[in-house]
XYZ file of C-alpha atoms in Angstrom:
754
model
C 124.261 69.167 134.576
C 124.893 66.502 131.950
C 122.256 66.429 129.226
C 121.117 63.179 127.623
C 119.745 63.881 124.111
C 118.549 60.331 123.474
C 114.910 59.712 122.659
C 112.738 58.407 125.463
C 109.134 57.598 124.655
C 106.714 59.649 126.707
C 103.189 60.977 126.676
C 102.824 64.684 125.935
C 100.389 67.253 127.231
C 101.573 70.412 125.438
C 103.716 69.127 122.593
C 101.513 68.043 119.718
C 98.777 70.601 120.416
C 97.828 73.526 118.176
C 97.824 76.809 120.132
C 97.393 80.142 118.362
C 100.671 81.508 116.990
C 102.214 84.128 119.289
C 103.241 86.483 116.474
C 99.979 86.339 114.569
C 98.211 89.417 115.963
C 101.263 91.665 115.525
C 101.688 90.539 111.937
C 98.097 90.987 110.823
C 97.765 94.360 112.575
C 101.063 95.758 111.252
C 102.807 96.029 114.609
C 105.480 93.467 113.747
C 108.692 95.170 112.674
C 110.460 93.814 109.624
C 113.795 94.873 108.213
C 112.563 98.103 106.622
C 110.389 99.067 109.613
C 113.284 100.067 111.871
C 114.545 103.645 111.956
C 117.224 105.531 113.886
C 117.505 109.230 114.612
C 119.459 111.062 111.914
C 119.615 108.066 109.600
C 120.674 108.419 105.983
C 119.382 106.578 102.932
C 121.777 104.157 101.274
C 121.710 103.189 97.597
C 123.973 100.941 95.531
C 125.219 101.447 91.975
C 125.192 98.162 90.089
C 126.913 96.989 86.943
C 124.811 96.932 83.747
C 127.237 94.394 82.258
C 127.473 90.637 82.799
C 131.278 90.663 82.698
C 133.503 93.722 82.603
C 136.810 95.051 83.876
C 136.362 98.136 86.065
C 139.014 100.469 84.693
C 138.128 103.514 86.763
C 135.404 104.891 89.026
C 135.014 108.663 89.384
C 132.840 109.614 92.370
C 133.830 113.289 92.585
C 130.585 114.691 91.159
C 128.463 112.556 93.460
C 130.502 113.610 96.500
C 129.888 117.297 95.708
C 126.105 116.900 95.452
C 124.319 118.670 98.301
C 122.869 116.158 100.755
C 125.351 113.372 99.996
C 127.187 112.347 103.163
C 129.257 109.395 101.956
C 130.290 107.641 98.750
C 132.161 104.350 98.835
C 133.811 101.940 96.412
C 135.914 98.831 96.923
C 138.673 101.068 98.314
C 136.484 101.671 101.374
C 136.121 97.915 101.898
C 139.745 96.752 101.672
C 140.653 93.080 101.665
C 141.058 92.025 105.312
C 140.225 88.373 104.722
C 143.799 87.131 105.238
C 143.655 84.549 102.466
C 140.225 83.185 103.384
C 138.853 82.467 99.914
C 135.228 82.094 101.032
C 135.298 85.407 102.894
C 136.991 87.108 99.950
C 134.158 85.959 97.695
C 131.643 87.519 100.107
C 133.670 90.736 100.105
C 133.978 90.852 96.321
C 130.284 90.113 95.920
C 129.405 92.946 98.315
C 131.477 95.425 96.296
C 133.230 94.538 93.040
C 136.990 94.897 93.020
C 138.698 94.442 89.658
C 135.769 93.129 87.634
C 131.986 93.219 87.568
C 131.038 89.575 87.310
C 127.293 89.705 86.625
C 124.456 92.042 85.750
C 123.674 93.734 89.073
C 127.095 93.402 90.723
C 127.627 96.283 93.198
C 130.375 98.715 92.141
C 129.742 101.791 94.357
C 127.319 103.085 96.985
C 126.112 106.369 98.427
C 124.483 107.608 101.631
C 122.374 110.737 101.381
C 119.763 112.682 103.327
C 116.890 111.220 101.283
C 116.155 108.690 98.556
C 115.865 111.308 95.800
C 119.310 112.707 96.529
C 120.778 109.215 96.729
C 119.371 108.309 93.297
C 120.747 111.524 91.814
C 124.156 110.780 93.304
C 124.250 107.328 91.694
C 123.688 108.915 88.284
C 126.695 111.181 88.855
C 129.121 108.304 89.477
C 131.130 107.594 86.331
C 132.407 104.056 85.756
C 134.744 103.178 82.896
C 134.100 99.535 81.938
C 135.929 97.261 79.549
C 133.185 94.859 78.547
C 134.297 91.209 78.341
C 132.688 88.121 76.790
C 130.311 86.408 79.212
C 128.709 83.024 79.746
C 125.444 82.355 81.597
C 124.645 78.727 80.676
C 126.056 75.965 82.870
C 126.877 73.601 79.985
C 128.417 76.322 77.845
C 130.545 77.458 80.783
C 132.208 74.019 80.887
C 133.256 74.313 77.250
C 137.009 74.805 76.806
C 136.336 77.846 74.628
C 134.018 79.544 77.132
C 135.008 82.957 78.536
C 137.110 82.452 81.671
C 135.470 84.093 84.663
C 138.292 83.755 87.191
C 141.804 82.905 85.975
C 142.835 81.947 89.531
C 140.459 78.973 89.630
C 141.939 75.517 89.015
C 139.552 72.589 89.327
C 139.808 70.775 92.665
C 139.106 67.071 93.053
C 140.721 65.821 89.849
C 143.118 62.882 89.835
C 145.768 65.015 88.173
C 146.403 68.609 89.177
C 145.207 70.850 86.323
C 147.675 73.188 84.630
C 145.086 75.562 83.179
C 142.417 77.611 84.942
C 138.797 76.636 84.422
C 135.215 77.644 85.093
C 134.832 74.337 86.933
C 135.871 74.978 90.520
C 135.493 71.474 91.932
C 134.695 67.859 91.130
C 133.120 65.719 93.875
C 132.342 62.015 93.816
C 130.253 59.755 96.067
C 129.187 56.149 95.910
C 130.186 52.553 96.539
C 130.203 49.166 94.831
C 131.029 48.356 91.213
C 128.995 50.383 88.737
C 130.162 48.429 85.689
C 129.243 45.093 87.242
C 125.900 46.468 88.365
C 124.927 47.601 84.890
C 126.101 44.294 83.439
C 123.564 42.554 85.719
C 120.690 44.810 84.634
C 117.919 43.624 82.317
C 116.673 47.166 81.782
C 118.620 50.428 81.712
C 117.232 53.955 81.504
C 119.554 56.807 80.566
C 118.333 60.405 80.397
C 119.620 63.982 80.519
C 117.784 66.726 82.385
C 117.991 70.484 82.803
C 116.588 72.863 85.408
C 116.594 76.628 85.179
C 117.623 79.078 87.875
C 114.919 80.164 90.318
C 114.612 82.620 93.191
C 113.297 81.953 96.679
C 110.583 84.525 96.061
C 110.379 85.905 99.604
C 107.983 88.852 99.826
C 110.232 90.997 102.043
C 113.319 92.380 100.265
C 116.685 92.555 101.999
C 116.813 95.517 104.382
C 119.023 96.754 107.195
C 119.907 99.757 109.330
C 123.590 100.094 110.224
C 125.094 102.461 112.770
C 128.828 102.671 113.436
C 129.615 104.728 116.534
C 132.652 106.981 117.106
C 134.040 104.548 119.711
C 134.203 101.729 117.131
C 131.134 99.864 118.341
C 128.300 99.282 115.915
C 124.700 98.139 115.655
C 123.034 96.330 112.776
C 119.286 95.756 112.559
C 118.615 93.329 109.728
C 116.261 90.743 108.276
C 118.314 87.579 108.417
C 118.170 83.884 109.126
C 121.281 84.040 111.274
C 122.318 87.225 113.059
C 125.292 85.626 114.793
C 126.760 84.557 111.443
C 126.073 88.016 110.014
C 127.964 89.500 112.959
C 130.988 87.289 112.315
C 131.061 87.979 108.583
C 130.426 91.730 108.736
C 132.916 92.258 111.554
C 135.639 90.396 109.669
C 134.983 92.251 106.416
C 135.123 95.640 108.149
C 138.096 94.815 110.387
C 136.043 95.035 113.583
C 136.087 92.918 116.710
C 132.957 90.796 116.585
C 132.161 91.692 120.196
C 131.817 95.341 119.185
C 129.097 94.655 116.625
C 125.616 93.978 117.967
C 123.221 92.445 115.447
C 119.477 92.316 116.025
C 117.274 90.209 113.780
C 113.967 91.665 112.690
C 110.838 89.746 111.883
C 111.506 87.992 108.610
C 109.135 88.183 105.669
C 110.379 84.963 104.141
C 113.907 83.715 103.638
C 113.902 80.066 102.542
C 117.717 80.068 102.508
C 118.072 83.360 100.643
C 118.715 85.272 103.865
C 121.521 83.052 105.076
C 124.060 85.069 103.077
C 125.496 88.550 103.583
C 124.652 90.812 100.628
C 124.372 94.567 101.271
C 124.999 94.659 105.027
C 128.779 95.294 104.841
C 128.049 98.160 102.437
C 125.602 99.755 104.883
C 128.140 99.484 107.700
C 130.916 100.974 105.545
C 128.649 103.870 104.549
C 127.739 104.536 108.179
C 131.378 104.421 109.241
C 132.322 106.962 106.578
C 129.301 109.233 107.101
C 129.307 109.075 110.884
C 125.545 108.545 110.892
C 123.150 105.581 110.741
C 122.379 104.318 107.235
C 119.247 102.508 106.128
C 119.578 100.334 103.036
C 116.621 98.548 101.446
C 116.925 96.583 98.199
C 114.386 97.129 95.441
C 112.730 94.053 93.980
C 114.839 94.513 90.856
C 117.975 94.395 93.026
C 116.743 91.333 94.898
C 116.444 89.400 91.650
C 119.594 90.729 89.986
C 121.938 90.780 92.961
C 120.858 88.358 95.698
C 121.263 84.633 95.534
C 119.037 82.436 93.375
C 119.347 78.672 93.030
C 121.713 76.905 90.681
C 120.762 76.135 87.131
C 121.614 72.497 86.450
C 122.379 69.945 83.782
C 122.150 66.337 84.984
C 122.729 62.937 83.367
C 121.174 59.878 85.038
C 121.565 56.182 84.297
C 119.750 53.469 86.285
C 119.643 49.713 85.691
C 117.364 47.044 87.160
C 116.572 43.346 86.915
C 113.243 41.990 85.662
C 112.097 41.526 89.255
C 112.487 45.274 89.867
C 115.712 45.223 91.875
C 117.933 48.184 91.020
C 121.412 46.878 90.218
C 123.244 50.145 89.511
C 122.637 53.887 89.554
C 124.830 56.677 88.267
C 124.454 60.453 87.939
C 126.614 63.309 86.701
C 125.472 66.667 88.037
C 126.579 70.088 86.798
C 125.447 73.017 88.976
C 126.018 76.713 88.347
C 127.462 78.708 91.253
C 127.385 82.235 89.918
C 130.888 83.727 89.688
C 132.118 82.254 92.987
C 132.971 78.751 94.145
C 130.214 76.793 95.858
C 129.253 73.325 97.059
C 125.907 73.020 95.312
C 126.710 70.116 92.999
C 128.323 68.332 95.922
C 125.038 68.469 97.850
C 123.174 67.325 94.749
C 125.551 64.389 94.415
C 124.989 63.492 98.074
C 121.185 63.617 97.967
C 120.502 62.219 94.483
C 120.052 58.527 95.355
C 119.638 58.851 99.135
C 116.132 57.369 99.085
C 117.282 53.983 97.812
C 119.080 50.840 98.905
C 121.780 50.438 96.276
C 124.666 48.012 96.014
C 126.339 49.903 93.177
C 126.034 53.667 92.988
C 128.123 56.591 91.788
C 127.462 60.321 91.655
C 129.804 62.991 90.332
C 129.203 66.694 90.847
C 130.762 69.683 89.058
C 130.635 73.231 90.457
C 130.527 75.629 87.501
C 131.147 79.378 87.393
C 128.797 81.532 85.287
C 128.147 85.269 84.931
C 125.068 85.230 87.132
C 124.490 86.295 90.754
C 126.202 84.360 93.524
C 124.112 81.247 94.129
C 122.444 80.915 97.527
C 120.564 78.241 99.408
C 116.913 77.628 98.621
C 115.157 75.236 100.973
C 116.996 71.894 100.774
C 119.495 73.475 98.393
C 120.403 71.357 95.358
C 118.230 68.394 96.343
C 115.092 69.251 94.305
C 117.032 69.310 91.025
C 118.762 66.008 91.750
C 115.463 64.429 92.796
C 113.797 65.695 89.606
C 116.333 63.861 87.475
C 116.537 60.671 89.539
C 112.808 60.303 90.295
C 111.933 60.943 86.647
C 114.299 58.154 85.592
C 112.999 55.871 88.350
C 109.430 56.374 87.101
C 110.454 55.629 83.536
C 112.372 52.509 84.599
C 109.381 51.208 86.564
C 107.216 51.642 83.468
C 109.807 49.839 81.324
C 109.803 46.879 83.723
C 106.030 46.909 83.993
C 105.849 47.676 87.704
C 103.693 50.151 89.571
C 105.908 53.175 90.369
C 105.042 53.028 94.078
C 105.735 49.295 94.342
C 109.014 49.738 92.464
C 110.126 52.357 94.972
C 108.976 50.294 97.956
C 111.025 47.343 96.709
C 114.181 49.490 96.485
C 113.616 51.904 99.377
C 116.363 52.492 101.919
C 115.840 51.007 105.370
C 117.362 51.145 108.811
C 120.855 49.720 108.340
C 121.113 50.727 104.672
C 124.390 52.309 103.649
C 123.397 55.608 102.096
C 124.686 56.510 98.669
C 126.706 59.344 100.239
C 128.304 57.217 102.954
C 126.616 56.889 106.356
C 124.464 53.994 107.566
C 120.856 54.952 108.267
C 119.179 54.605 111.637
C 115.371 54.568 111.893
C 114.047 56.369 108.793
C 110.717 57.176 107.203
C 111.035 56.548 103.476
C 109.328 53.134 103.622
C 106.422 54.320 105.790
C 105.794 57.341 103.545
C 105.629 55.081 100.500
C 103.277 52.634 102.224
C 101.089 55.564 103.285
C 101.005 56.852 99.706
C 100.130 53.410 98.344
C 97.046 53.216 100.560
C 96.088 56.904 100.287
C 92.685 57.657 98.682
C 94.443 60.086 96.337
C 96.159 57.177 94.562
C 92.822 55.515 93.861
C 90.902 58.569 92.616
C 89.856 58.459 88.932
C 91.495 60.698 86.323
C 89.887 62.430 83.378
C 90.938 63.288 79.838
C 94.331 65.028 79.489
C 95.013 64.383 83.169
C 97.973 62.602 84.689
C 99.134 61.480 88.112
C 102.707 61.487 89.320
C 104.500 60.698 92.537
C 108.053 61.075 93.757
C 110.229 60.757 96.828
C 112.579 63.256 98.437
C 115.335 63.402 101.045
C 117.116 66.008 103.130
C 119.935 65.670 105.680
C 118.817 68.132 108.394
C 121.434 69.861 110.543
C 122.021 70.575 114.233
C 124.893 72.762 115.305
C 125.863 75.263 117.977
C 122.941 76.449 120.065
C 122.503 78.569 123.196
C 119.284 79.232 125.128
C 118.256 81.064 128.313
C 115.119 80.292 130.294
C 114.138 82.791 132.998
C 111.301 82.333 135.484
C 109.614 85.507 136.725
C 108.311 85.948 140.246
C 104.775 85.714 138.847
C 105.495 82.276 137.443
C 105.838 83.431 133.853
C 108.656 82.040 131.737
C 110.763 84.028 129.308
C 112.638 81.923 126.788
C 115.487 83.642 124.931
C 116.706 81.784 121.858
C 119.290 82.579 119.200
C 117.734 80.763 116.248
C 115.739 83.147 114.080
C 112.058 82.181 113.805
C 111.492 81.489 110.111
C 108.656 78.994 110.406
C 106.987 79.118 113.808
C 109.789 78.032 116.114
C 108.812 80.475 118.871
C 105.488 78.705 119.300
C 107.105 75.276 119.105
C 109.814 76.150 121.615
C 107.254 77.610 123.997
C 105.372 74.307 123.800
C 108.577 72.430 124.571
C 109.346 74.646 127.570
C 105.781 74.274 128.836
C 105.988 70.500 128.375
C 109.239 70.149 130.241
C 108.275 72.472 133.108
C 104.755 71.057 133.350
C 103.012 74.431 132.990
C 100.512 75.934 130.571
C 101.701 77.166 127.174
C 100.241 80.618 127.899
C 102.798 81.128 130.669
C 105.746 80.969 128.248
C 106.947 83.700 125.887
C 109.826 83.090 123.507
C 111.962 85.880 122.060
C 114.871 85.928 119.623
C 117.730 87.584 121.506
C 120.331 89.832 119.871
C 123.983 88.847 119.575
C 124.992 90.746 122.731
C 122.383 89.043 124.906
C 123.066 85.373 124.268
C 125.862 83.001 123.351
C 126.589 82.081 119.749
C 123.977 80.273 117.644
C 124.461 78.867 114.175
C 122.354 79.993 111.230
C 118.717 78.944 111.072
C 119.129 76.691 108.062
C 119.235 73.000 107.322
C 115.920 72.579 109.201
C 117.864 73.012 112.429
C 115.792 75.727 114.160
C 113.258 73.691 116.122
C 115.458 70.591 116.361
C 118.485 72.291 117.903
C 116.734 74.972 119.944
C 114.178 72.533 121.342
C 117.050 70.360 122.513
C 118.663 73.396 124.166
C 115.280 74.437 125.595
C 114.785 71.000 127.156
C 118.283 71.203 128.615
C 117.716 74.735 129.953
C 114.345 73.746 131.421
C 115.855 70.758 133.190
C 118.563 73.005 134.613
C 115.835 75.370 135.839
C 113.950 72.447 137.366
C 117.089 71.548 139.318
C 117.054 75.072 140.777
C 113.304 74.858 141.456
C 113.838 71.612 143.362
C 116.626 73.206 145.375
C 114.420 76.182 146.251
C 111.516 73.924 147.225
C 113.847 71.884 149.433
C 114.966 75.102 151.093
C 111.364 76.219 151.647
C 110.540 72.841 153.192
C 113.895 72.521 154.980
C 114.520 69.044 153.572
C 117.218 67.513 151.381
C 117.026 68.249 147.661
C 117.282 64.539 146.880
C 113.881 64.158 148.540
C 112.261 66.537 146.052
C 111.014 65.502 142.607
C 109.373 67.541 139.876
C 105.985 66.345 138.633
C 103.571 68.165 136.339
C 104.707 71.653 137.220
C 105.043 71.038 140.945
C 107.729 70.176 143.454
C 106.736 67.060 145.348
C 108.364 65.785 148.538
C 108.823 62.055 148.166
C 108.823 59.453 150.916
C 106.515 58.706 153.834
C 108.474 60.986 156.166
C 107.364 63.979 154.114
C 103.749 62.923 153.728
C 102.536 66.024 155.499
C 104.074 68.364 152.898
C 101.787 69.523 150.086
C 102.881 70.239 146.531
C 104.563 73.515 145.619
C 103.741 74.921 142.182
C 106.270 76.674 139.985
C 104.427 79.942 140.628
C 104.593 79.482 144.404
C 108.297 78.721 144.317
C 108.973 81.659 141.990
C 107.062 84.057 144.255
C 109.516 83.294 147.074
C 112.649 83.375 144.910
C 113.824 86.714 146.344
C 113.976 85.073 149.773
C 115.494 81.762 148.704
C 118.459 82.829 146.597
C 117.301 85.221 143.895
C 116.141 84.789 140.302
C 115.479 81.297 138.975
C 116.827 80.478 135.546
C 118.116 77.690 133.373
C 120.805 78.040 130.762
C 122.036 75.695 128.047
C 124.759 75.707 125.469
C 125.308 72.639 123.341
C 126.129 71.276 119.910
C 122.986 69.550 118.704
C 124.167 66.455 116.878
C 122.149 63.660 115.297
C 119.557 65.801 113.511
C 117.995 62.757 111.873
C 117.479 62.555 108.122
C 114.085 63.302 106.607
C 112.045 61.693 103.829
C 108.817 62.560 102.034
C 106.676 61.188 99.235
C 104.326 63.413 97.217
C 101.397 62.732 94.868
C 100.251 65.174 92.188
C 97.360 65.192 89.711
C 97.645 67.618 86.826
C 95.663 68.549 83.742
C 97.378 69.674 80.541
C 95.717 71.476 77.652
C 97.313 69.833 74.570
C 96.503 72.849 72.382
C 98.105 75.541 74.548
C 100.436 73.566 76.819
C 98.938 75.228 79.879
C 98.716 73.202 83.074
C 96.416 73.085 86.088
C 97.290 71.322 89.341
C 94.146 69.448 90.367
C 95.191 67.733 93.570
C 98.345 67.525 95.656
C 99.226 65.380 98.683
C 102.306 65.472 100.923
C 103.280 62.571 103.180
C 106.327 63.262 105.332
C 108.016 62.031 108.500
C 108.322 64.749 111.161
C 109.854 62.590 113.875
C 107.522 64.350 116.299
C 105.235 67.191 115.238
C 105.695 69.691 118.058
C 103.053 72.072 116.627
C 101.187 70.108 113.930
C 99.653 73.203 112.314
C 103.075 74.684 111.687
C 104.341 71.333 110.409
C 101.461 71.120 107.949
C 102.205 74.682 106.889
C 105.811 73.766 106.178
C 104.699 70.794 104.085
C 102.255 72.961 102.136
C 104.707 75.833 101.702
C 107.425 73.609 100.288
C 104.980 71.966 97.914
C 103.635 75.350 96.746
C 107.133 76.612 96.005
C 107.963 73.378 94.210
C 104.857 73.720 92.041
C 105.952 77.199 90.957
C 109.483 75.971 90.282
C 108.237 73.022 88.234
C 105.761 74.900 86.062
C 106.584 78.588 85.747
C 109.584 80.052 87.520
C 112.912 80.702 85.811
C 115.557 83.365 85.340
C 115.633 84.469 81.707
C 118.861 86.056 80.446
C 119.260 87.888 77.150
C 122.166 87.559 74.772
C 123.706 90.586 76.517
C 123.866 88.616 79.782
C 121.273 90.802 81.478
C 118.331 89.438 83.452
C 115.107 89.990 81.505
C 112.525 89.341 84.233
C 113.666 90.891 87.551
C 110.214 91.317 89.118
C 107.104 89.430 90.120
C 105.236 90.611 87.013
C 107.472 88.599 84.677
C 108.906 86.129 87.178
C 105.667 84.470 88.163
C 105.382 82.702 91.499
C 102.153 80.773 92.255
C 99.211 82.678 93.675
C 96.197 81.184 95.432
C 94.296 80.656 92.194
C 97.171 78.542 90.843
C 97.053 76.019 93.681
C 94.661 73.401 94.998
C 94.290 72.789 98.714
C 97.460 70.837 99.500
C 96.625 67.816 101.639
C 99.110 66.621 104.232
C 99.738 63.498 106.245
C 102.202 63.685 109.131
C 104.094 60.515 110.005
C 106.091 60.275 113.221
C 109.106 57.966 113.200
C 111.051 59.228 116.248
C 114.580 60.522 115.814
C 116.629 58.520 118.356
C 118.958 61.489 118.896
C 116.377 63.913 120.293
C 114.551 63.595 123.651
C 111.158 64.088 121.967
C 112.093 62.374 118.685
C 112.030 65.616 116.673
C 113.333 65.834 113.094
C 113.563 68.966 110.972
C 110.657 69.341 108.550
C 111.019 72.633 106.680
C 113.143 71.632 103.717
C 112.262 68.103 102.636
C 108.847 69.236 101.398
C 110.362 71.101 98.426
C 112.408 68.134 97.214
C 109.785 65.836 95.569
C 107.500 68.379 93.781
C 109.621 68.938 90.656
C 109.721 65.213 89.967
C 106.159 64.463 91.073
C 104.816 67.175 88.765
C 107.124 66.154 85.915
C 105.902 62.571 86.220
C 102.288 63.786 86.266
C 102.765 65.981 83.194
C 104.646 63.208 81.377
C 101.830 60.774 82.100
C 99.227 63.298 80.975
C 100.828 64.101 77.617
C 102.572 60.786 76.924
C 105.978 62.431 76.514
C 108.841 62.391 79.019
C 109.486 65.969 80.191
C 113.154 66.605 80.949
C 113.398 70.406 81.262
C 112.191 72.440 84.269
C 110.133 74.603 84.320
C 107.556 72.843 82.186
C 106.136 76.066 80.816
C 103.516 75.922 78.028
C 106.103 76.534 75.264
C 108.273 73.660 76.538
C 105.305 71.297 76.744
C 104.218 72.209 73.214
C 107.780 71.795 71.948
C 107.993 68.331 73.535
C 104.692 67.320 71.950
C 105.822 68.630 68.577
C 109.153 66.778 68.827
C 107.287 63.577 69.670
C 105.018 63.957 66.634
C 107.970 64.653 64.338
C 109.999 61.809 65.855
């Protein structure tokens, strides 16, 4: 059956309601099973030995003493994970990050691992492994790493994207450029120009559940992996390739996930657990400590960004330019490229240019964090936009409204926008009561806009109807933000039945066709599209069965509000048949009733948000207090509004922590100084006000219900909104995130001395 994904306006009965979350009871009563809650008979405990050096050649590893320790069943090094990547540079980086080969590239880099009968024995075994290191000079700062005299992290890296092919290796892996028009002409037309440099420090996603898995490799070459992940199909592909297995022989089951936010889209310790199990011949459970999570799993990039924006006296932006330097850890990435794409995406610009540089540093491999790279770019751009509006003498909201992108605008990164929500969010903010509320002494208000692409991708879904009329929905997108409830609402809507009749599960990799990673805000968008398609395929079967029960042609049967209805005067004597009635007779009319869908969900629909923040700053201590926070964002269609509001609030809360407190702090020895929640401080309830939300719904034309992804955009504006609020409160432009008390005091002191 051909599936039409185009939006068609309709009235909803289930979609848009707020039923109780299906996983809530299990989670609050402890029945839900997370990564570390799964156990297998005879399992061993895995532990990883990690480098204490930021940069060092591994001369020799002696594991003989550890292997002789009673209770140790396996010890592995890089030799047990040979290079089977066949020249695939990205896969080789994953392999090298899982277990260091020639060099340890950051503090925390895995160099060996053990599997033992208990945790105590495993820890003892790690102490018995002897590693001979040749310590090398290191570099952890993104700007310093670009210096010609900086220690070279990988002598095989030659910068891509330059006009001339480089002859010397570099810590800069790639240069990317976006834009259109004539920048020089645009700045020549400007009456006002603002030029600023900004820095953001590295942060972690801060998920409460650490990485955990149980791996079991069987004698026949098949294997099972139970793991907390955002994408078990991708984990299967990566782990199978790294271990030289056929992907079909590795079954991966995703656990409940205690937070991911992009940090669980990457393989970290899972190949190690599988290699240990293969060598030991027994299941191996491997759970990271919090110290390991911080030192050895992916944080964000640290950045250094230059922004220049020019405008006429009437407030029209004539030119905008940004140079963005993003750290990648010791492996190539595309983080600056994404920053360069998103930086000016909120605005209608005739002349725009962004250049991104991916920079290697001796820090952990960078990973996604909720709209990866966009918050840092927005911090720089929206700070400069605010300052330019002030220079011109315009209200910052009006200035943005005047220059906001619209339907038909050519985006700064290339495509032409369809229907978008940036204008409506700004208009909503302008009229919001928050913008009119009075401020007190040492208080400031800031606002900022944000953008995210949203993704679609490969998706597969099964919908099975039981003989009792219940519906089981099997999806392959991991539920990281309430998608099971949303997809159940979609199935109920399409079938015309009550939400309580539908139960959604996340199927393992052997039970369903391939699904892409749950990232890019694609979970509900793509799987709801596949659910609609599967439901419509099931309805076709239901109509056929009803026609058989009535002994009429299937073309004379329509589906209305959960019932088969015989149309036409000649069938006026036939009553309706409910889904439950048809299902009860399925054994007599052809067997089980099901709908299946596999598709590539295109046209995810871009997303925009505008945030408002009020903040109070103590000028004597530099401490800050967030007084009020409001999120206005376009959801396309809020399938489950409570979950949507939760996504808005969650992104804002994480952005507040990022803006004010959170950062990786490295010592001169290149070692992380704060690898735990005691010293790396994420916001707690007492740090946050109640975050107000306003959901706008500008339908996405490429989805039957108009859905857009919502989970990531909400973290993009906070850094800038808070920076603008703090700057307005203290009268000094803040250019370095996080705006911790020492940085605020230093800025005030510099202003007084200047």
